[in-house]
């Protein structure tokens, strides 16, 4: 019997606690002030003690012996005021502990006012600036990813070098083409040790170089990688000009191109100015067609006797020209130890505005003063001499 006593005590304690919870729930739902409403949470219980339970149980009727709680509620939290967007701010209403940054904005009515949030235009500009920065970052990342250069096979590189790549040229020729000096003067500069190629002094004019890849210095000045383009001019040489650029005292035909060379940088930015020279020569008193270029190969083909280019001259003669004179000119004469004969000699018909007789003489040798020597050997004197054709190039009639 003693062993069963604690079990009965535990059962009695559990029944007492169940009855206490039953009376508590009955008192809560029976009080109309504490009636529950839908969609509303219970208020927070601040103080609930055992003494309150005992006092409530003593004050209740003995029949029910219910317990009552001493419940107190926390004060309601103040609701936040809505932001004053378009209303004017009153400095007296602002509390000292609240940080407010006012914005001065001109309203639609044209008056200035204070508002708490920044203007819409500023917010819109900041948003656009952020998006533009993100776009730029994306672009920068895309630029960093550079595709590697394609690798070509040896056969493809050999085919390109043999068919499309410009061959290397002699050093003296490159200097002359770039406008440093003539080919002969360029060779003298090379012999004097004033030209360096890739950091070393080069004294061989026949050295093969590529100005696009090799670093060439002349008298301490870097030779440009780009060479000037090839240009060709047909010049109607006036009387009193020489066909050489070396003599400073006399007037050269190259002085007629000064204005053209001054405007070269505006017309063709990048490549240097070309070094012009004449193809062949005409003496000071002779006028007419002469070709000016910077292409040495073309000048060599045009001026060399192996090209067999004919040159046509019109000579105005002082005095009377007879058949005997024509036969004497056609038989030729000896010039510098070589017998030279013209291709054709013709007496042109007289013109009303020209009183002197004119001869049309065609030669192909190109010896020095060849036409003058042929006319002189026939016993005639030339008043004026003009060249009108070189091979297939004829002097335009409207060229001043």
Coordinates of C-alpha atoms in Angstrom, one line a residue:
X1 CA 0.0 0.0 0.0
X2 CA 2.9 2.4 0.7
X3 CA 4.3 1.8 -2.8
X4 CA 1.0 2.9 -4.4
X5 CA 0.7 6.2 -2.5
X6 CA 3.0 8.4 -4.7
X7 CA 1.1 7.3 -7.8
X8 CA -2.2 8.5 -6.4
X9 CA -0.6 11.8 -5.4
X10 CA 0.6 12.4 -8.9
X11 CA -2.8 11.7 -10.3
X12 CA -4.4 14.2 -7.9
X13 CA -1.9 16.9 -8.9
X14 CA -2.6 16.4 -12.6
X15 CA -6.4 16.6 -12.0
X16 CA -5.9 19.9 -10.0
X17 CA -3.9 21.4 -12.9
X18 CA -6.5 20.4 -15.4
X19 CA -9.3 22.0 -13.4
X20 CA -7.2 25.2 -13.1
X21 CA -6.8 25.4 -16.9
X22 CA -10.5 24.7 -17.3
X23 CA -11.5 27.6 -15.0
X24 CA -8.9 29.9 -16.7
X25 CA -10.3 29.2 -20.1
X26 CA -13.9 29.6 -18.8
X27 CA -13.0 33.0 -17.2
X28 CA -11.4 34.3 -20.4
X29 CA -14.2 33.5 -22.8
X30 CA -16.9 34.5 -20.3
X31 CA -15.5 38.1 -19.9
X32 CA -17.0 40.2 -22.7
X33 CA -14.1 42.7 -22.6
X34 CA -11.7 39.9 -23.5
X35 CA -13.8 38.5 -26.4
X36 CA -11.7 37.5 -29.4
X37 CA -12.2 39.1 -32.8
X38 CA -11.3 37.5 -36.1
X39 CA -8.0 38.4 -37.8
X40 CA -6.6 39.9 -34.7
X41 CA -3.7 38.7 -32.5
X42 CA -3.6 38.5 -28.7
X43 CA -2.1 41.5 -26.9
X44 CA 1.3 41.0 -25.3
X45 CA 1.1 39.8 -21.6
X46 CA 3.4 41.9 -19.4
X47 CA 3.0 40.5 -15.9
X48 CA 1.6 37.2 -14.8
X49 CA 2.6 35.8 -11.3
X50 CA 1.6 33.1 -8.9
X51 CA 0.4 35.7 -6.3
X52 CA -2.0 37.0 -8.8
X53 CA -3.2 33.5 -9.3
X54 CA -3.8 33.0 -5.6
X55 CA -5.5 36.4 -5.2
X56 CA -7.8 35.8 -8.1
X57 CA -8.7 32.4 -6.8
X58 CA -9.5 33.8 -3.3
X59 CA -11.8 36.5 -4.7
X60 CA -13.7 34.2 -6.9
X61 CA -16.7 32.3 -5.7
X62 CA -16.0 29.1 -3.7
X63 CA -18.3 27.1 -6.0
X64 CA -16.3 27.8 -9.1
X65 CA -12.9 28.4 -7.5
X66 CA -11.6 29.9 -10.7
X67 CA -8.3 31.8 -11.1
X68 CA -8.0 35.4 -12.6
X69 CA -4.8 36.9 -14.2
X70 CA -3.5 40.5 -13.6
X71 CA -3.0 41.5 -17.2
X72 CA -1.6 44.9 -18.4
X73 CA -1.0 45.9 -22.0
X74 CA 1.9 47.9 -23.5
X75 CA 1.2 51.4 -24.9
X76 CA 0.5 51.5 -28.6
X77 CA 3.4 52.3 -30.9
X78 CA 3.2 55.7 -32.7
X79 CA 2.4 55.3 -36.3
X80 CA 5.1 56.8 -38.7
X81 CA 4.1 60.0 -40.4
X82 CA 3.9 59.8 -44.2
X83 CA 6.7 61.5 -46.1
X84 CA 6.1 65.1 -46.9
X85 CA 6.9 64.9 -50.6
X86 CA 5.3 68.0 -52.0
X87 CA 4.4 69.8 -48.8
X88 CA 6.5 72.6 -47.4
X89 CA 8.7 71.8 -44.4
X90 CA 8.1 73.7 -41.1
X91 CA 11.4 74.1 -39.2
X92 CA 9.4 74.2 -35.8
X93 CA 8.0 70.7 -36.4
X94 CA 11.3 69.1 -37.0
X95 CA 12.8 67.2 -34.0
X96 CA 16.4 67.7 -33.1
X97 CA 17.2 64.0 -33.2
X98 CA 15.9 63.4 -36.7
X99 CA 18.3 64.0 -39.6
X100 CA 16.6 65.7 -42.5
X101 CA 18.3 66.8 -45.7
X102 CA 16.1 69.4 -47.4
X103 CA 16.1 69.8 -51.2
X104 CA 15.3 73.1 -52.8
X105 CA 13.2 72.5 -55.9
X106 CA 11.3 74.8 -58.2
X107 CA 7.8 73.7 -58.6
X108 CA 5.5 73.8 -61.6
X109 CA 4.1 77.2 -60.4
X110 CA 7.7 78.6 -60.6
X111 CA 8.2 79.1 -56.8
X112 CA 11.0 77.5 -54.8
X113 CA 10.1 75.0 -52.1
X114 CA 11.7 72.5 -49.7
X115 CA 11.1 68.8 -50.0
X116 CA 12.6 65.8 -48.2
X117 CA 13.4 63.5 -51.1
X118 CA 15.6 64.4 -54.1
X119 CA 14.1 65.6 -57.4
X120 CA 12.9 63.0 -59.9
X121 CA 15.3 64.3 -62.5
X122 CA 18.3 63.7 -60.3
X123 CA 17.2 60.2 -59.5
X124 CA 16.6 59.5 -63.2
X125 CA 20.1 60.8 -64.1
X126 CA 21.8 58.7 -61.4
X127 CA 20.0 55.6 -62.6
X128 CA 21.1 56.2 -66.2
X129 CA 24.7 56.9 -65.1
X130 CA 24.8 53.6 -63.3
X131 CA 23.4 51.7 -66.2
X132 CA 25.9 53.4 -68.6
X133 CA 28.8 52.4 -66.3
X134 CA 27.6 48.8 -66.3
X135 CA 27.4 48.8 -70.1
X136 CA 30.9 50.3 -70.4
X137 CA 32.3 47.6 -68.1
X138 CA 30.7 45.0 -70.3
X139 CA 32.3 46.5 -73.4
X140 CA 35.7 46.7 -71.7
X141 CA 35.5 43.0 -70.9
X142 CA 34.5 42.2 -74.4
X143 CA 37.5 44.2 -75.7
X144 CA 39.9 42.4 -73.4
X145 CA 39.0 39.1 -75.2
X146 CA 41.0 39.6 -78.4
X147 CA 40.9 36.7 -80.8
X148 CA 44.4 35.3 -81.4
X149 CA 46.0 35.8 -84.8
X150 CA 45.4 33.0 -87.2
X151 CA 48.4 30.8 -87.9
X152 CA 49.3 30.2 -91.5
X153 CA 51.2 27.3 -92.9
X154 CA 54.7 27.6 -94.4
X155 CA 53.3 27.0 -97.8
X156 CA 50.8 29.8 -97.5
X157 CA 53.5 32.2 -96.2
X158 CA 55.8 31.2 -99.1
X159 CA 53.1 31.8 -101.6
X160 CA 52.3 35.2 -100.2
X161 CA 56.0 36.2 -100.1
X162 CA 56.6 35.1 -103.7
X163 CA 53.4 36.7 -105.2
X164 CA 52.3 39.6 -103.1
X165 CA 55.0 40.8 -100.8
X166 CA 57.3 43.6 -102.1
X167 CA 60.9 42.4 -102.5
X168 CA 63.7 44.0 -100.5
X169 CA 65.5 46.9 -102.3
X170 CA 69.0 48.3 -102.2
X171 CA 69.7 50.7 -99.4
X172 CA 70.8 53.5 -101.7
X173 CA 67.6 53.1 -103.8
X174 CA 65.5 53.3 -100.6
X175 CA 67.2 56.4 -99.5
X176 CA 66.7 58.1 -102.9
X177 CA 63.1 57.0 -103.0
X178 CA 62.4 58.4 -99.6
X179 CA 63.8 61.8 -100.6
X180 CA 67.0 61.8 -98.6
X181 CA 69.2 62.6 -101.6
X182 CA 69.9 61.4 -105.1
X183 CA 71.1 57.9 -105.6
X184 CA 74.7 59.0 -106.1
X185 CA 74.7 61.2 -103.0
X186 CA 73.0 58.5 -101.0
X187 CA 75.9 56.2 -101.8
X188 CA 78.3 58.8 -100.6
X189 CA 76.4 59.1 -97.3
X190 CA 76.6 55.3 -96.9
X191 CA 80.3 55.2 -97.6
X192 CA 80.9 57.9 -95.0
X193 CA 79.2 55.8 -92.3
X194 CA 76.2 58.1 -91.7
X195 CA 73.6 55.4 -92.3
X196 CA 72.7 52.8 -89.7
X197 CA 70.4 49.7 -90.2
X198 CA 68.9 48.1 -87.1
X199 CA 71.4 49.8 -84.9
X200 CA 74.6 48.9 -86.8
X201 CA 76.5 51.1 -89.3
X202 CA 76.1 49.9 -92.9
X203 CA 78.7 50.9 -95.5
X204 CA 77.4 48.8 -98.4
X205 CA 74.9 50.6 -100.7
X206 CA 73.8 47.2 -102.2
X207 CA 72.5 46.0 -98.8
X208 CA 68.9 44.7 -99.2
X209 CA 66.5 46.3 -96.7
X210 CA 62.8 46.6 -96.2
X211 CA 61.8 50.1 -94.8
X212 CA 58.6 48.7 -93.4
X213 CA 60.5 46.3 -91.1
X214 CA 64.1 47.5 -90.8
X215 CA 65.0 50.5 -88.6
X216 CA 67.1 52.9 -90.7
X217 CA 68.7 56.1 -89.5
X218 CA 70.4 58.8 -91.7
X219 CA 72.4 61.4 -89.8
X220 CA 70.5 60.6 -86.6
X221 CA 67.1 61.0 -88.2
X222 CA 64.7 58.0 -88.5
X223 CA 63.8 57.0 -92.0
X224 CA 60.0 56.8 -92.3
X225 CA 58.5 53.4 -92.8
X226 CA 56.1 54.5 -95.5
X227 CA 57.5 55.6 -98.8
X228 CA 55.9 58.3 -100.8
X229 CA 53.6 57.2 -103.6
X230 CA 54.8 57.3 -107.2
X231 CA 53.9 60.5 -109.0
X232 CA 54.3 61.5 -112.7
X233 CA 54.1 65.0 -114.2
X234 CA 54.2 66.3 -117.8
X235 CA 55.8 69.7 -117.7
X236 CA 55.9 72.4 -120.4
X237 CA 59.4 73.6 -119.6
X238 CA 59.8 77.4 -120.0
X239 CA 62.9 79.1 -121.4
X240 CA 65.6 80.0 -118.9
X241 CA 65.2 77.0 -116.6
X242 CA 67.7 74.1 -116.2
X243 CA 66.8 70.4 -115.5
X244 CA 69.1 69.9 -112.5
X245 CA 68.6 70.5 -108.8
X246 CA 72.3 70.8 -107.9
X247 CA 73.0 74.3 -109.2
X248 CA 71.7 76.9 -106.8
X249 CA 72.5 79.9 -108.9
X250 CA 70.3 79.0 -111.9
X251 CA 66.6 78.5 -111.8
X252 CA 65.6 74.8 -111.8
X253 CA 62.4 73.4 -113.2
X254 CA 61.8 71.7 -109.8
X255 CA 61.2 75.2 -108.3
X256 CA 57.9 75.2 -110.2
X257 CA 56.7 72.4 -107.8
X258 CA 57.2 74.3 -104.6
X259 CA 53.6 75.2 -104.1
X260 CA 52.6 71.6 -104.8
X261 CA 55.1 70.2 -102.3
X262 CA 54.0 72.7 -99.6
X263 CA 50.4 71.4 -99.7
X264 CA 51.6 67.8 -99.8
X265 CA 50.9 67.3 -96.0
X266 CA 47.3 68.4 -96.4
X267 CA 46.5 66.3 -99.4
X268 CA 48.4 63.2 -98.4
X269 CA 48.9 63.0 -94.6
X270 CA 51.3 60.3 -93.5
X271 CA 53.8 59.6 -96.2
X272 CA 56.8 62.0 -96.7
X273 CA 57.2 64.3 -99.6
X274 CA 58.5 62.8 -102.8
X275 CA 61.9 63.7 -104.2
X276 CA 61.2 64.8 -107.7
X277 CA 63.7 64.7 -110.7
X278 CA 63.4 65.1 -114.4
X279 CA 63.5 62.2 -116.9
X280 CA 66.3 63.3 -119.2
X281 CA 67.3 66.9 -119.7
X282 CA 66.7 69.9 -121.9
X283 CA 69.1 72.8 -122.1
X284 CA 68.4 76.3 -120.9
X285 CA 67.2 77.6 -124.3
X286 CA 65.1 74.6 -125.2
X287 CA 61.4 74.5 -124.2
X288 CA 58.7 71.8 -124.4
X289 CA 57.8 68.5 -122.9
X290 CA 59.7 67.0 -120.0
X291 CA 58.6 64.3 -117.6
X292 CA 59.1 64.9 -113.8
X293 CA 58.6 62.0 -111.4
X294 CA 60.0 60.2 -108.4
X295 CA 60.0 56.7 -110.0
X296 CA 63.6 55.8 -110.7
X297 CA 62.8 52.6 -112.6
X298 CA 60.4 54.5 -114.9
X299 CA 62.9 57.2 -115.5
X300 CA 65.5 54.6 -116.4
X301 CA 63.3 52.9 -118.9
X302 CA 62.3 56.2 -120.6
X303 CA 65.8 57.7 -120.8
X304 CA 67.9 54.6 -121.7
X305 CA 68.8 54.2 -125.4
X306 CA 67.8 50.6 -125.3
X307 CA 64.1 51.6 -125.0
X308 CA 64.3 53.2 -128.5
X309 CA 61.8 55.9 -127.6
X310 CA 61.6 58.6 -130.4
X311 CA 61.7 62.3 -129.5
X312 CA 60.1 64.9 -131.7
X313 CA 61.3 68.5 -131.9
X314 CA 60.0 71.6 -133.7
X315 CA 62.9 73.9 -134.7
X316 CA 62.4 77.5 -135.9
X317 CA 65.2 78.4 -138.3
X318 CA 66.7 81.8 -139.1
X319 CA 67.0 82.2 -142.8
X320 CA 65.8 80.1 -145.8
X321 CA 65.7 76.3 -145.7
X322 CA 66.3 74.4 -149.0
X323 CA 66.3 70.8 -150.0
X324 CA 70.1 70.7 -149.7
X325 CA 69.7 71.6 -146.0
X326 CA 67.2 68.8 -145.5
X327 CA 69.5 66.2 -147.2
X328 CA 72.4 67.4 -145.1
X329 CA 70.4 67.0 -141.8
X330 CA 69.1 63.6 -142.8
X331 CA 72.7 62.3 -143.5
X332 CA 73.5 63.0 -139.8
X333 CA 76.7 64.0 -138.1
X334 CA 79.3 62.8 -135.6
X335 CA 78.5 63.6 -131.9
X336 CA 80.9 62.5 -129.2
X337 CA 82.6 60.1 -131.6
X338 CA 79.4 58.4 -132.7
X339 CA 77.6 59.1 -136.0
X340 CA 74.0 60.0 -135.3
X341 CA 71.3 60.2 -137.9
X342 CA 67.7 61.4 -137.3
X343 CA 64.7 59.2 -138.0
X344 CA 62.9 61.8 -140.1
X345 CA 63.3 65.5 -141.2
X346 CA 60.3 67.5 -142.5
X347 CA 59.8 71.1 -143.6
X348 CA 56.5 72.3 -142.1
X349 CA 54.2 74.5 -144.2
X350 CA 54.4 78.2 -143.4
X351 CA 51.8 79.9 -141.2
X352 CA 50.6 83.5 -141.4
X353 CA 51.5 84.3 -137.8
X354 CA 54.9 82.7 -138.0
X355 CA 57.4 84.3 -140.4
X356 CA 60.4 81.8 -139.8
X357 CA 60.5 78.4 -141.5
X358 CA 60.0 75.4 -139.1
X359 CA 61.5 71.9 -139.2
X360 CA 60.1 68.8 -137.7
X361 CA 63.0 66.5 -136.6
X362 CA 62.6 63.1 -135.0
X363 CA 65.5 61.4 -133.2
X364 CA 65.9 58.3 -131.0
X365 CA 69.6 58.4 -129.7
X366 CA 69.1 61.3 -127.3
X367 CA 72.6 62.5 -127.4
X368 CA 73.5 65.8 -125.8
X369 CA 72.5 68.8 -128.1
X370 CA 71.8 66.2 -130.9
X371 CA 69.2 68.3 -132.8
X372 CA 71.2 71.5 -132.5
X373 CA 74.3 69.7 -133.8
X374 CA 72.4 68.2 -136.8
X375 CA 71.0 71.6 -137.8
X376 CA 74.4 73.3 -137.3
X377 CA 76.2 70.7 -139.5
X378 CA 73.8 71.5 -142.3
X379 CA 74.8 75.2 -142.2
X380 CA 71.6 76.5 -140.5
X381 CA 71.0 78.4 -137.3
X382 CA 68.2 77.6 -134.8
X383 CA 66.1 80.5 -133.5
X384 CA 64.0 78.4 -131.0
X385 CA 63.7 74.7 -130.3
X386 CA 60.7 72.9 -128.7
X387 CA 60.2 69.3 -127.8
X388 CA 56.6 68.1 -128.4
X389 CA 56.7 64.3 -128.0
X390 CA 58.5 61.6 -126.1
X391 CA 57.5 58.1 -127.3
X392 CA 53.8 57.9 -126.9
X393 CA 53.6 61.0 -124.6
X394 CA 52.7 64.2 -126.6
X395 CA 52.7 67.7 -125.1
X396 CA 49.1 68.8 -124.6
X397 CA 48.2 71.8 -126.7
X398 CA 46.4 73.5 -123.7
X399 CA 49.3 73.1 -121.3
X400 CA 50.8 76.5 -120.4

